[in-house]
Coordinates of C-alpha atoms in Angstrom, one line a residue:
X1 CA -17.7 -63.7 -35.7
X2 CA -20.7 -62.1 -34.4
X3 CA -19.3 -58.5 -34.8
X4 CA -19.7 -59.1 -38.6
X5 CA -23.5 -59.4 -38.1
X6 CA -23.3 -56.1 -36.2
X7 CA -21.5 -54.5 -39.0
X8 CA -24.2 -55.5 -41.5
X9 CA -26.5 -52.9 -39.8
X10 CA -24.0 -50.1 -39.4
X11 CA -25.2 -48.2 -42.4
X12 CA -28.8 -49.1 -42.4
X13 CA -29.9 -45.7 -41.3
X14 CA -29.2 -44.5 -44.8
X15 CA -31.2 -45.9 -47.3
X16 CA -31.0 -46.0 -51.1
X17 CA -34.6 -45.0 -51.6
X18 CA -33.7 -41.6 -50.1
X19 CA -32.1 -40.9 -53.6
X20 CA -33.2 -43.2 -56.2
X21 CA -32.8 -40.8 -58.8
X22 CA -28.9 -40.7 -58.2
X23 CA -28.6 -44.0 -60.3
X24 CA -30.4 -42.4 -63.3
X25 CA -28.2 -39.4 -63.7
X26 CA -25.0 -40.4 -65.7
X27 CA -24.4 -37.1 -67.7
X28 CA -21.6 -35.7 -65.3
X29 CA -18.3 -34.9 -67.0
X30 CA -16.0 -37.4 -67.5
X31 CA -12.3 -36.8 -66.8
X32 CA -10.0 -36.5 -69.7
X33 CA -7.6 -39.4 -70.1
X34 CA -9.4 -41.2 -67.3
X35 CA -7.2 -43.6 -65.6
X36 CA -8.0 -46.5 -63.3
X37 CA -6.4 -48.6 -60.6
X38 CA -8.0 -51.7 -61.9
X39 CA -9.0 -53.6 -65.0
X40 CA -11.1 -56.6 -65.8
X41 CA -7.8 -58.6 -66.1
X42 CA -7.5 -58.1 -62.3
X43 CA -10.8 -59.8 -61.7
X44 CA -12.0 -56.4 -60.7
X45 CA -14.8 -54.5 -62.6
X46 CA -14.9 -50.8 -62.4
X47 CA -18.3 -49.4 -61.8
X48 CA -19.9 -46.0 -61.9
X49 CA -23.3 -44.4 -61.1
X50 CA -24.9 -45.9 -64.1
X51 CA -23.7 -49.5 -63.6
X52 CA -23.7 -50.1 -59.6
X53 CA -27.4 -50.7 -59.1
X54 CA -27.7 -53.5 -61.8
X55 CA -24.7 -55.1 -60.1
X56 CA -26.2 -54.8 -56.8
X57 CA -29.4 -56.5 -58.1
X58 CA -27.4 -59.6 -59.2
X59 CA -28.2 -62.7 -57.2
X60 CA -24.7 -63.2 -55.9
X61 CA -22.3 -61.7 -53.5
X62 CA -20.4 -58.5 -54.3
X63 CA -17.3 -57.0 -52.7
X64 CA -17.2 -53.1 -53.8
X65 CA -14.2 -51.0 -53.0
X66 CA -15.0 -47.3 -52.9
X67 CA -11.7 -45.4 -53.7
X68 CA -10.1 -42.2 -54.9
X69 CA -7.6 -42.6 -57.5
X70 CA -5.5 -39.6 -56.2
X71 CA -5.3 -41.2 -52.7
X72 CA -1.9 -42.5 -51.9
X73 CA -3.4 -45.1 -49.5
X74 CA -5.7 -46.3 -52.3
X75 CA -2.9 -46.6 -54.7
X76 CA -0.9 -48.6 -51.9
X77 CA -3.9 -50.8 -51.4
X78 CA -4.4 -51.5 -55.1
X79 CA -1.9 -54.3 -55.2
X80 CA -3.4 -55.9 -52.2
X81 CA -7.0 -55.9 -53.6
X82 CA -5.7 -57.0 -56.9
X83 CA -3.8 -60.0 -55.1
X84 CA -7.1 -60.6 -53.2
X85 CA -9.3 -60.7 -56.3
X86 CA -6.8 -63.0 -58.0
X87 CA -6.5 -65.5 -55.0
X88 CA -10.2 -65.6 -54.5
X89 CA -11.0 -66.0 -58.3
X90 CA -11.8 -69.5 -57.2
X91 CA -14.9 -68.3 -55.3
X92 CA -16.3 -66.6 -58.3
X93 CA -19.3 -68.8 -58.2
X94 CA -20.2 -66.9 -55.0
X95 CA -18.3 -63.7 -55.0
X96 CA -17.6 -60.9 -57.6
X97 CA -15.1 -58.1 -57.2
X98 CA -15.8 -54.5 -58.0
X99 CA -14.5 -51.1 -57.4
X100 CA -16.0 -47.4 -57.7
X101 CA -13.9 -44.3 -58.2
X102 CA -15.2 -41.5 -56.2
X103 CA -12.7 -39.2 -57.6
X104 CA -14.6 -39.1 -60.8
X105 CA -17.3 -36.4 -60.9
X106 CA -20.1 -38.6 -62.2
X107 CA -19.7 -40.7 -59.1
X108 CA -19.4 -38.1 -56.5
X109 CA -23.4 -38.3 -55.9
X110 CA -23.1 -42.1 -55.7
X111 CA -20.4 -42.0 -52.9
X112 CA -22.4 -39.3 -51.1
X113 CA -25.5 -41.6 -51.0
X114 CA -23.4 -44.5 -49.8
X115 CA -21.9 -42.3 -47.1
X116 CA -18.2 -43.0 -48.3
X117 CA -16.2 -40.8 -45.6
X118 CA -12.9 -42.9 -46.0
X119 CA -11.0 -44.4 -48.8
X120 CA -10.3 -47.2 -49.4
X121 CA -13.6 -48.3 -48.2
X122 CA -14.7 -52.0 -48.6
X123 CA -18.5 -52.9 -48.7
X124 CA -19.9 -56.3 -49.0
X125 CA -23.4 -56.9 -50.6
X126 CA -24.9 -60.1 -50.3
X127 CA -27.4 -61.9 -52.9
X128 CA -30.5 -60.7 -51.2
X129 CA -31.5 -58.2 -53.9
X130 CA -34.6 -57.0 -51.9
X131 CA -32.5 -56.2 -48.9
X132 CA -29.8 -54.5 -51.1
X133 CA -32.3 -51.8 -52.0
X134 CA -32.4 -50.7 -48.4
X135 CA -28.9 -51.4 -46.9
X136 CA -25.7 -49.7 -47.9
X137 CA -23.5 -52.8 -47.5
X138 CA -21.4 -54.3 -44.7
X139 CA -18.2 -52.4 -43.9
X140 CA -15.1 -54.5 -43.9
X141 CA -12.8 -52.2 -41.8
X142 CA -9.3 -53.7 -42.5
X143 CA -6.9 -53.7 -45.3
X144 CA -5.3 -56.9 -44.2
X145 CA -6.0 -59.5 -47.0
X146 CA -6.0 -62.5 -44.6
X147 CA -8.6 -60.7 -42.4
X148 CA -10.6 -59.6 -45.3
X149 CA -10.6 -63.3 -46.7
X150 CA -11.8 -64.5 -43.1
X151 CA -14.6 -61.8 -43.1
X152 CA -15.6 -62.7 -46.5
X153 CA -15.7 -66.6 -45.8
X154 CA -18.0 -65.7 -42.7
X155 CA -20.3 -63.6 -44.8
X156 CA -20.7 -65.9 -47.7
X157 CA -21.6 -68.7 -45.4
X158 CA -24.8 -66.8 -44.1
X159 CA -26.8 -67.1 -47.2
X160 CA -28.8 -69.7 -49.2
X161 CA -27.6 -70.7 -52.7
X162 CA -28.7 -72.9 -55.5
X163 CA -27.8 -76.5 -54.4
X164 CA -25.4 -77.1 -57.3
X165 CA -23.5 -73.7 -56.3
X166 CA -23.0 -74.2 -52.5
X167 CA -24.8 -75.5 -49.5
X168 CA -23.3 -74.3 -46.1
X169 CA -26.2 -76.0 -43.9
X170 CA -25.0 -78.7 -41.7
X171 CA -26.2 -82.3 -42.1
X172 CA -28.7 -83.4 -39.7
X173 CA -28.8 -86.9 -37.8
X174 CA -31.5 -88.0 -40.5
X175 CA -29.5 -87.3 -43.7
X176 CA -28.6 -90.1 -45.9
X177 CA -27.0 -90.7 -49.3
X178 CA -30.5 -90.4 -50.8
X179 CA -31.3 -87.0 -49.0
X180 CA -28.0 -85.3 -49.8
X181 CA -28.2 -86.1 -53.5
X182 CA -32.0 -85.2 -53.6
X183 CA -31.0 -81.4 -54.3
X184 CA -29.0 -82.5 -57.4
X185 CA -31.4 -84.5 -59.2
X186 CA -31.7 -82.2 -62.4
X187 CA -30.6 -83.5 -65.5
X188 CA -28.2 -80.9 -66.0
X189 CA -26.7 -81.0 -62.5
X190 CA -22.9 -81.3 -62.8
X191 CA -22.6 -82.8 -59.1
X192 CA -21.3 -86.4 -59.1
X193 CA -19.8 -86.6 -55.8
X194 CA -20.4 -85.1 -52.4
X195 CA -17.5 -84.5 -50.0
X196 CA -18.3 -85.0 -46.3
X197 CA -16.1 -82.9 -43.9
X198 CA -16.5 -83.3 -40.1
X199 CA -16.3 -79.8 -38.6
X200 CA -16.0 -79.5 -34.7
X201 CA -17.8 -76.8 -32.7
X202 CA -16.3 -73.3 -33.1
X203 CA -14.3 -74.4 -36.2
X204 CA -14.5 -73.6 -39.9
X205 CA -12.9 -76.4 -41.8
X206 CA -15.9 -77.6 -43.6
X207 CA -16.9 -74.0 -44.7
X208 CA -13.4 -73.4 -45.9
X209 CA -13.0 -76.8 -47.6
X210 CA -16.2 -75.9 -49.5
X211 CA -14.9 -72.7 -50.5
X212 CA -11.5 -74.0 -51.7
X213 CA -13.2 -76.8 -53.8
X214 CA -15.6 -74.3 -55.6
X215 CA -13.6 -74.7 -58.9
X216 CA -14.7 -78.3 -59.0
X217 CA -18.3 -78.2 -60.2
X218 CA -18.5 -82.1 -60.0
X219 CA -18.4 -82.1 -56.2
X220 CA -20.5 -80.6 -53.4
X221 CA -19.4 -80.2 -49.8
X222 CA -21.6 -80.9 -46.9
X223 CA -20.6 -80.1 -43.4
X224 CA -20.9 -82.9 -40.9
X225 CA -21.4 -81.6 -37.2
X226 CA -21.1 -85.0 -35.5
X227 CA -18.9 -87.9 -36.5
X228 CA -21.8 -90.4 -35.8
X229 CA -23.6 -89.2 -38.9
X230 CA -20.9 -90.9 -41.1
X231 CA -22.6 -94.2 -40.1
X232 CA -25.8 -93.1 -42.1
X233 CA -23.6 -93.4 -45.1
X234 CA -22.4 -96.9 -44.4
X235 CA -19.1 -95.8 -42.7
X236 CA -17.9 -96.7 -39.4
X237 CA -17.4 -93.5 -37.2
X238 CA -13.7 -93.4 -36.3
X239 CA -11.2 -90.6 -36.0
X240 CA -11.5 -90.1 -39.7
X241 CA -12.9 -86.6 -40.7
X242 CA -13.1 -86.6 -44.5
X243 CA -15.2 -88.8 -46.6
X244 CA -16.7 -88.9 -50.3
X245 CA -19.8 -90.5 -51.6
X246 CA -21.0 -91.0 -55.2
X247 CA -24.5 -91.1 -56.6
X248 CA -24.6 -94.8 -56.1
X249 CA -24.3 -94.4 -52.4
X250 CA -20.8 -95.7 -52.3
X251 CA -18.8 -93.9 -49.6
X252 CA -15.2 -94.0 -48.6
X253 CA -13.0 -92.1 -46.2
X254 CA -10.1 -90.0 -47.8
X255 CA -6.8 -89.4 -46.0
X256 CA -5.6 -85.8 -46.1
X257 CA -2.0 -85.0 -45.1
X258 CA -3.2 -82.9 -42.3
X259 CA -6.3 -81.4 -40.8
X260 CA -6.5 -78.2 -42.7
X261 CA -9.0 -77.2 -45.3
X262 CA -6.3 -76.7 -48.0
X263 CA -5.1 -80.4 -47.4
X264 CA -8.7 -81.5 -47.5
X265 CA -9.4 -79.7 -50.7
X266 CA -6.1 -81.1 -52.3
X267 CA -7.2 -84.5 -51.3
X268 CA -10.6 -84.3 -52.9
X269 CA -9.1 -82.6 -55.8
X270 CA -6.6 -85.2 -56.4
X271 CA -9.4 -87.9 -56.0
X272 CA -11.5 -86.1 -58.9
X273 CA -8.3 -85.7 -61.1
X274 CA -7.6 -89.2 -61.2
X275 CA -11.3 -89.6 -62.5
X276 CA -10.4 -86.9 -65.3
X277 CA -12.4 -84.3 -63.6
X278 CA -10.6 -80.8 -64.0
X279 CA -11.1 -77.8 -62.0
X280 CA -12.0 -74.4 -63.6
X281 CA -8.8 -72.7 -64.8
X282 CA -7.4 -70.0 -62.7
X283 CA -7.5 -66.3 -63.8
X284 CA -5.2 -65.8 -66.7
X285 CA -2.0 -63.8 -66.1
X286 CA -2.0 -60.7 -68.3
X287 CA 1.1 -58.8 -69.2
X288 CA 1.0 -55.3 -67.6
X289 CA 0.4 -52.3 -69.8
X290 CA 3.2 -50.0 -70.7
X291 CA 2.8 -46.8 -68.7
X292 CA 5.1 -45.0 -71.2
X293 CA 1.9 -44.9 -73.4
X294 CA 0.6 -42.4 -70.9
X295 CA 3.4 -39.9 -72.0
X296 CA 2.1 -39.1 -75.5
X297 CA 3.4 -36.3 -77.7
X298 CA 1.6 -33.7 -75.9
X299 CA 2.5 -34.8 -72.3
X300 CA 5.9 -35.3 -73.3
X301 CA 6.0 -31.6 -74.4
X302 CA 4.4 -30.5 -71.2
X303 CA 6.9 -32.5 -69.1
X304 CA 9.9 -31.2 -71.0
X305 CA 8.6 -27.5 -70.3
X306 CA 7.9 -28.1 -66.8
X307 CA 11.4 -29.6 -66.0
X308 CA 13.1 -26.6 -67.4
X309 CA 14.6 -24.4 -64.6
X310 CA 13.6 -22.4 -62.9
X311 CA 10.4 -23.8 -61.1
X312 CA 7.2 -22.3 -62.0
X313 CA 3.5 -22.4 -60.8
X314 CA 0.9 -22.8 -63.3
X315 CA -2.6 -21.3 -63.5
X316 CA -3.8 -24.7 -65.0
X317 CA -3.0 -26.5 -61.8
X318 CA -4.9 -24.1 -59.6
X319 CA -7.8 -24.3 -62.1
X320 CA -7.9 -28.1 -61.9
X321 CA -7.7 -28.1 -58.1
X322 CA -10.7 -25.6 -57.8
X323 CA -12.6 -27.6 -60.6
X324 CA -12.3 -30.8 -58.5
X325 CA -12.9 -29.1 -55.2
X326 CA -16.2 -27.6 -56.5
X327 CA -17.4 -30.5 -58.6
X328 CA -16.3 -33.5 -56.6
X329 CA -15.1 -32.8 -52.9
X330 CA -17.5 -30.2 -51.4
X331 CA -20.7 -32.1 -51.9
X332 CA -19.9 -35.5 -50.7
X333 CA -21.7 -35.2 -47.5
X334 CA -25.3 -36.3 -47.4
X335 CA -25.9 -33.5 -44.9
X336 CA -24.0 -30.4 -43.9
X337 CA -23.8 -30.4 -39.9
X338 CA -21.4 -30.9 -37.1
X339 CA -18.5 -28.8 -38.5
X340 CA -18.6 -29.6 -42.2
X341 CA -21.1 -26.6 -42.8
X342 CA -18.5 -24.2 -41.4
X343 CA -15.6 -25.9 -43.3
X344 CA -17.7 -25.3 -46.6
X345 CA -18.2 -21.8 -45.8
X346 CA -14.5 -21.2 -45.0
X347 CA -13.5 -22.8 -48.3
X348 CA -16.0 -20.7 -50.4
X349 CA -14.8 -17.5 -48.6
X350 CA -11.1 -18.3 -49.5
X351 CA -12.1 -19.0 -53.0
X352 CA -14.2 -15.8 -53.1
X353 CA -11.2 -13.4 -52.0
X354 CA -8.2 -15.4 -53.4
X355 CA -9.6 -16.4 -56.7
X356 CA -7.1 -17.1 -59.5
X357 CA -9.8 -18.0 -62.2
X358 CA -10.8 -16.0 -65.0
X359 CA -13.7 -13.4 -65.1
X360 CA -16.5 -16.2 -65.5
X361 CA -14.7 -18.2 -62.7
X362 CA -14.7 -15.1 -60.4
X363 CA -18.5 -14.7 -61.2
X364 CA -19.2 -18.4 -60.5
X365 CA -17.6 -18.3 -57.2
X366 CA -19.0 -15.1 -56.2
X367 CA -22.6 -16.2 -56.8
X368 CA -22.0 -19.7 -55.1
X369 CA -20.5 -17.9 -52.1
X370 CA -23.5 -15.5 -51.9
X371 CA -25.7 -18.5 -51.9
X372 CA -23.9 -20.4 -49.2
X373 CA -24.3 -17.4 -46.8
X374 CA -27.8 -19.1 -46.6
X375 CA -27.9 -22.5 -45.0
X376 CA -27.5 -25.6 -47.2
X377 CA -28.6 -28.8 -45.6
X378 CA -27.5 -31.4 -48.0
X379 CA -24.5 -32.0 -50.4
X380 CA -27.0 -32.4 -53.1
X381 CA -28.2 -28.8 -52.9
X382 CA -24.6 -27.6 -53.2
X383 CA -24.3 -29.7 -56.4
X384 CA -27.5 -28.4 -57.8
X385 CA -26.2 -24.7 -56.9
X386 CA -22.9 -25.3 -58.8
X387 CA -24.7 -26.7 -61.8
X388 CA -27.3 -23.9 -61.9
X389 CA -24.8 -21.0 -61.6
X390 CA -22.3 -22.4 -64.0
X391 CA -24.7 -22.3 -66.8
X392 CA -23.5 -20.0 -69.6
X393 CA -20.3 -19.4 -68.0
X394 CA -17.0 -20.6 -69.5
X395 CA -14.7 -21.2 -66.5
X396 CA -12.6 -24.2 -66.7
X397 CA -10.4 -24.2 -69.7
X398 CA -7.4 -26.4 -68.4
X399 CA -7.6 -29.8 -69.9
X400 CA -4.7 -31.4 -68.2
X401 CA -2.4 -30.9 -65.2
X402 CA 0.9 -28.9 -66.2
X403 CA 3.2 -28.5 -63.3
X404 CA 1.5 -31.3 -61.6
X405 CA 1.8 -33.7 -64.6
X406 CA 2.9 -37.2 -63.8
X407 CA 5.1 -39.7 -65.8
X408 CA 2.6 -42.4 -65.2
X409 CA -1.2 -42.2 -64.7
X410 CA -2.5 -41.3 -61.3
X411 CA 0.8 -39.7 -60.0
X412 CA 0.9 -36.2 -58.5
X413 CA -2.2 -34.7 -60.2
X414 CA -4.9 -33.5 -57.8
X415 CA -2.9 -33.9 -54.5
X416 CA -0.1 -31.8 -56.2
X417 CA -2.5 -29.2 -57.3
X418 CA -4.2 -29.1 -54.0
X419 CA -0.8 -28.3 -52.2
X420 CA -0.2 -25.7 -54.9
X421 CA -3.6 -24.0 -54.3
X422 CA -2.9 -24.0 -50.7
X423 CA 0.5 -22.4 -50.8
X424 CA -0.8 -19.8 -53.3
X425 CA -3.6 -19.0 -50.8
X426 CA -1.2 -18.3 -47.8
X427 CA 0.9 -16.1 -50.0
X428 CA -2.0 -14.2 -51.5
X429 CA -3.8 -13.8 -48.2
X430 CA -0.6 -12.0 -46.7
X431 CA -1.0 -9.2 -49.0
X432 CA -2.6 -5.9 -48.3
X433 CA -5.6 -5.3 -47.9
X434 CA -5.6 -8.5 -45.8
X435 CA -9.1 -10.1 -46.0
X436 CA -8.2 -12.9 -43.5
X437 CA -6.7 -12.8 -40.1
X438 CA -3.5 -14.7 -39.8
X439 CA -4.2 -18.3 -39.2
X440 CA -7.6 -18.2 -40.9
X441 CA -6.3 -19.8 -44.2
X442 CA -4.7 -22.7 -42.2
X443 CA -7.8 -23.3 -40.4
X444 CA -9.7 -23.3 -43.8
X445 CA -7.2 -25.8 -45.0
X446 CA -7.5 -27.9 -42.0
X447 CA -11.4 -27.9 -42.4
X448 CA -11.1 -29.0 -45.9
X449 CA -8.8 -31.7 -45.2
X450 CA -10.8 -33.0 -42.2
X451 CA -14.0 -32.9 -43.8
X452 CA -13.9 -33.1 -47.6
X453 CA -10.6 -34.5 -48.8
X454 CA -11.1 -37.9 -50.1
X455 CA -8.0 -39.6 -48.8
X456 CA -8.5 -40.8 -45.1
X457 CA -4.9 -41.7 -44.4
X458 CA -3.8 -38.3 -45.6
X459 CA -6.5 -36.5 -43.5
X460 CA -5.6 -38.2 -40.5
X461 CA -1.8 -37.4 -40.6
X462 CA -2.6 -33.8 -41.6
X463 CA -4.9 -33.4 -38.5
X464 CA -2.3 -35.0 -36.2
X465 CA 0.4 -32.8 -37.8
X466 CA -1.8 -29.7 -37.2
X467 CA -2.0 -30.6 -33.5
X468 CA 1.6 -31.4 -33.0
X469 CA 3.0 -28.4 -34.8
X470 CA 0.7 -26.0 -33.0
X471 CA -1.1 -24.9 -36.1
X472 CA -3.6 -22.7 -34.0
X473 CA -0.7 -20.7 -32.5
X474 CA 0.4 -19.1 -35.8
X475 CA 0.2 -15.2 -35.2
X476 CA 1.4 -13.7 -38.5
X477 CA 0.7 -14.1 -42.1
X478 CA 4.4 -14.8 -42.6
X479 CA 4.2 -17.5 -40.0
X480 CA 1.1 -19.0 -41.8
X481 CA 3.2 -19.1 -45.1
X482 CA 6.1 -20.8 -43.4
X483 CA 4.0 -23.2 -41.3
X484 CA 2.4 -24.6 -44.3
X485 CA 5.8 -25.0 -45.9
X486 CA 7.3 -26.8 -43.1
X487 CA 4.3 -29.1 -42.9
X488 CA 4.5 -29.9 -46.6
X489 CA 8.2 -30.7 -46.3
X490 CA 7.2 -33.1 -43.2
X491 CA 4.7 -34.8 -45.6
X492 CA 7.4 -35.1 -48.3
X493 CA 9.8 -36.6 -45.8
X494 CA 7.3 -39.1 -44.7
X495 CA 6.4 -40.5 -48.1
X496 CA 9.6 -40.0 -49.9
X497 CA 10.9 -43.1 -51.6
X498 CA 7.3 -44.8 -51.8
X499 CA 7.7 -47.0 -55.1
X500 CA 4.0 -46.6 -55.7
X501 CA 3.1 -43.1 -55.0
X502 CA 6.4 -41.2 -55.8
X503 CA 7.2 -39.9 -59.4
X504 CA 10.8 -40.6 -60.1
X505 CA 11.0 -37.4 -62.2
X506 CA 9.7 -35.3 -59.3
X507 CA 11.1 -37.0 -56.1
X508 CA 9.8 -35.9 -52.8
X509 CA 12.6 -33.6 -51.6
X510 CA 12.9 -31.0 -48.9
X511 CA 11.6 -27.9 -50.8
X512 CA 12.9 -25.6 -52.2
X513 CA 16.0 -27.2 -53.8
X514 CA 19.4 -25.6 -53.8
X515 CA 19.0 -25.1 -57.5
X516 CA 15.8 -23.3 -57.2
X517 CA 16.7 -21.3 -54.2
X518 CA 20.6 -21.2 -53.6
X519 CA 20.2 -18.7 -50.8
X520 CA 17.4 -20.6 -48.8
X521 CA 20.3 -22.7 -46.9
X522 CA 23.3 -21.5 -45.1
X523 CA 26.7 -23.2 -45.4
X524 CA 25.7 -25.7 -42.8
X525 CA 22.6 -26.6 -45.1
X526 CA 20.3 -25.1 -42.5
X527 CA 17.3 -23.3 -43.7
X528 CA 17.3 -19.6 -43.8
X529 CA 13.7 -18.9 -43.3
X530 CA 13.9 -15.1 -44.2
X531 CA 15.1 -16.3 -47.6
X532 CA 12.6 -19.2 -47.9
X533 CA 9.7 -16.8 -47.1
X534 CA 11.0 -14.3 -49.9
X535 CA 11.2 -17.2 -52.2
X536 CA 7.7 -18.5 -51.5
X537 CA 6.1 -15.1 -51.8
X538 CA 7.8 -14.7 -55.1
X539 CA 6.9 -18.2 -56.4
X540 CA 3.3 -18.4 -55.6
X541 CA 2.4 -14.7 -56.2
X542 CA -0.4 -14.5 -58.6
X543 CA 1.6 -12.2 -60.9
X544 CA 4.4 -14.8 -61.5
X545 CA 1.9 -17.8 -62.3
X546 CA 2.4 -19.1 -65.7
X547 CA -0.4 -19.3 -68.4
X548 CA 1.4 -22.2 -70.1
X549 CA -1.1 -25.0 -70.8
X550 CA -4.2 -22.8 -71.2
X551 CA -5.8 -22.3 -74.6
X552 CA -4.2 -19.0 -75.1
X553 CA -1.2 -17.1 -73.8
X554 CA -3.6 -15.0 -71.8
X555 CA -6.1 -17.6 -70.9
X556 CA -7.7 -15.4 -68.3
X557 CA -9.2 -11.9 -68.3

């Protein structure tokens, strides 16, 4: 697996020393009622900007998943990662599992420094702490748990460990019982036996048996590259491939059911159990938390209000989307170049002229927009600009999603509010005096999704859809409104029924429903686009957007 070694240097052009101060700043705002995809009970520890570096300095192997909690692909991968972490709990002497949520504002800088462009993204960090100060990890470019396990096994076998932990070096023709136990002479060494595994060329059975036997601290595993080496331990070289030796030098062959690492490990394990040696216990099974606790009294009241007909759009959701765009998404790039600089300018222009925020919010966006007319080279410069211009302004008052509320943590939320903002933009851009040429808003949305949206699967689908649906051929503002509506319905159709990402209270329907727009379909249930257009222009018009969920009934000036 030489390509693994090539991956180890994939990100070495970006060094942690470029931004060592990143790990010292932990004062970014925490999201209210912050939810997570993982817990310690999953054998996955959540890290943030304050805790990542101490973990990287640990003299062990680390697998870190960078994710965005709002990303559907990350939510779908979560059960896979949990299963992987649980299955490989037996490797915990060599490997620990972690995750970093790039959707949290305090981690945005961290994810920028680690050049996280796609999520979920898996990075492997070895035990060489000096090297870890420079490299940003080895990318594991797959979500297949079997493939991930194989890659991890290969990576783990490349490092040196304390003798009582693991030794992947092959035995030499000069090794004997005396030499192999020499590394286990300390009084506190738990190793009582050494298993000898014959490993043919281009095979991994010895390495994999070693990994499978890690729960037994009383046995060490050594790889035998040549059957003649068994003679050094008083064994006659035959067709046998598994042996065990004790501290007294007594060796014997063991007979596994088949030539697989699992059967080798089971055979050695049974041998040890008969001597009353027990493996470390597996990860305890923890009862899942009750997601109904998420619907506290306030959220239940919000949900009841939102479910009342007719459907409404809420300023709180527009505010939440803009809050996250400014504080999380737009500064995730280390450098602005190669197209993302133009995408940044277009997003800020849309926010400048189609701004649903309060007076302070409009002032903030205006200041930032003017500053972005000058070239910004780095994402860190944009973040500093936001922090500087936001001082003494009271902009973001919404404390929770309203129309985009979910009935469980992580459902709907940011992605829902983002769609809401995009539809609002297309409707407002169609009003006179038109500040944007038809198609410009769709181009702005496309640039944001391509360069800044933290869900790689969603971004890929949107870009493909934009090309297939001829987004660039939109000629009028009305066509722009309808193009986004049709695109959104295509997305709804693609992900409808997903048990992980779909909220049962808000199923992915072909929008709008007959109840909300009875005239939007004819008697054959075909869309009447003139009526759909009329409905969308009414629904997303700033004059009809609800203040519900803001601190006062007139939460904006």
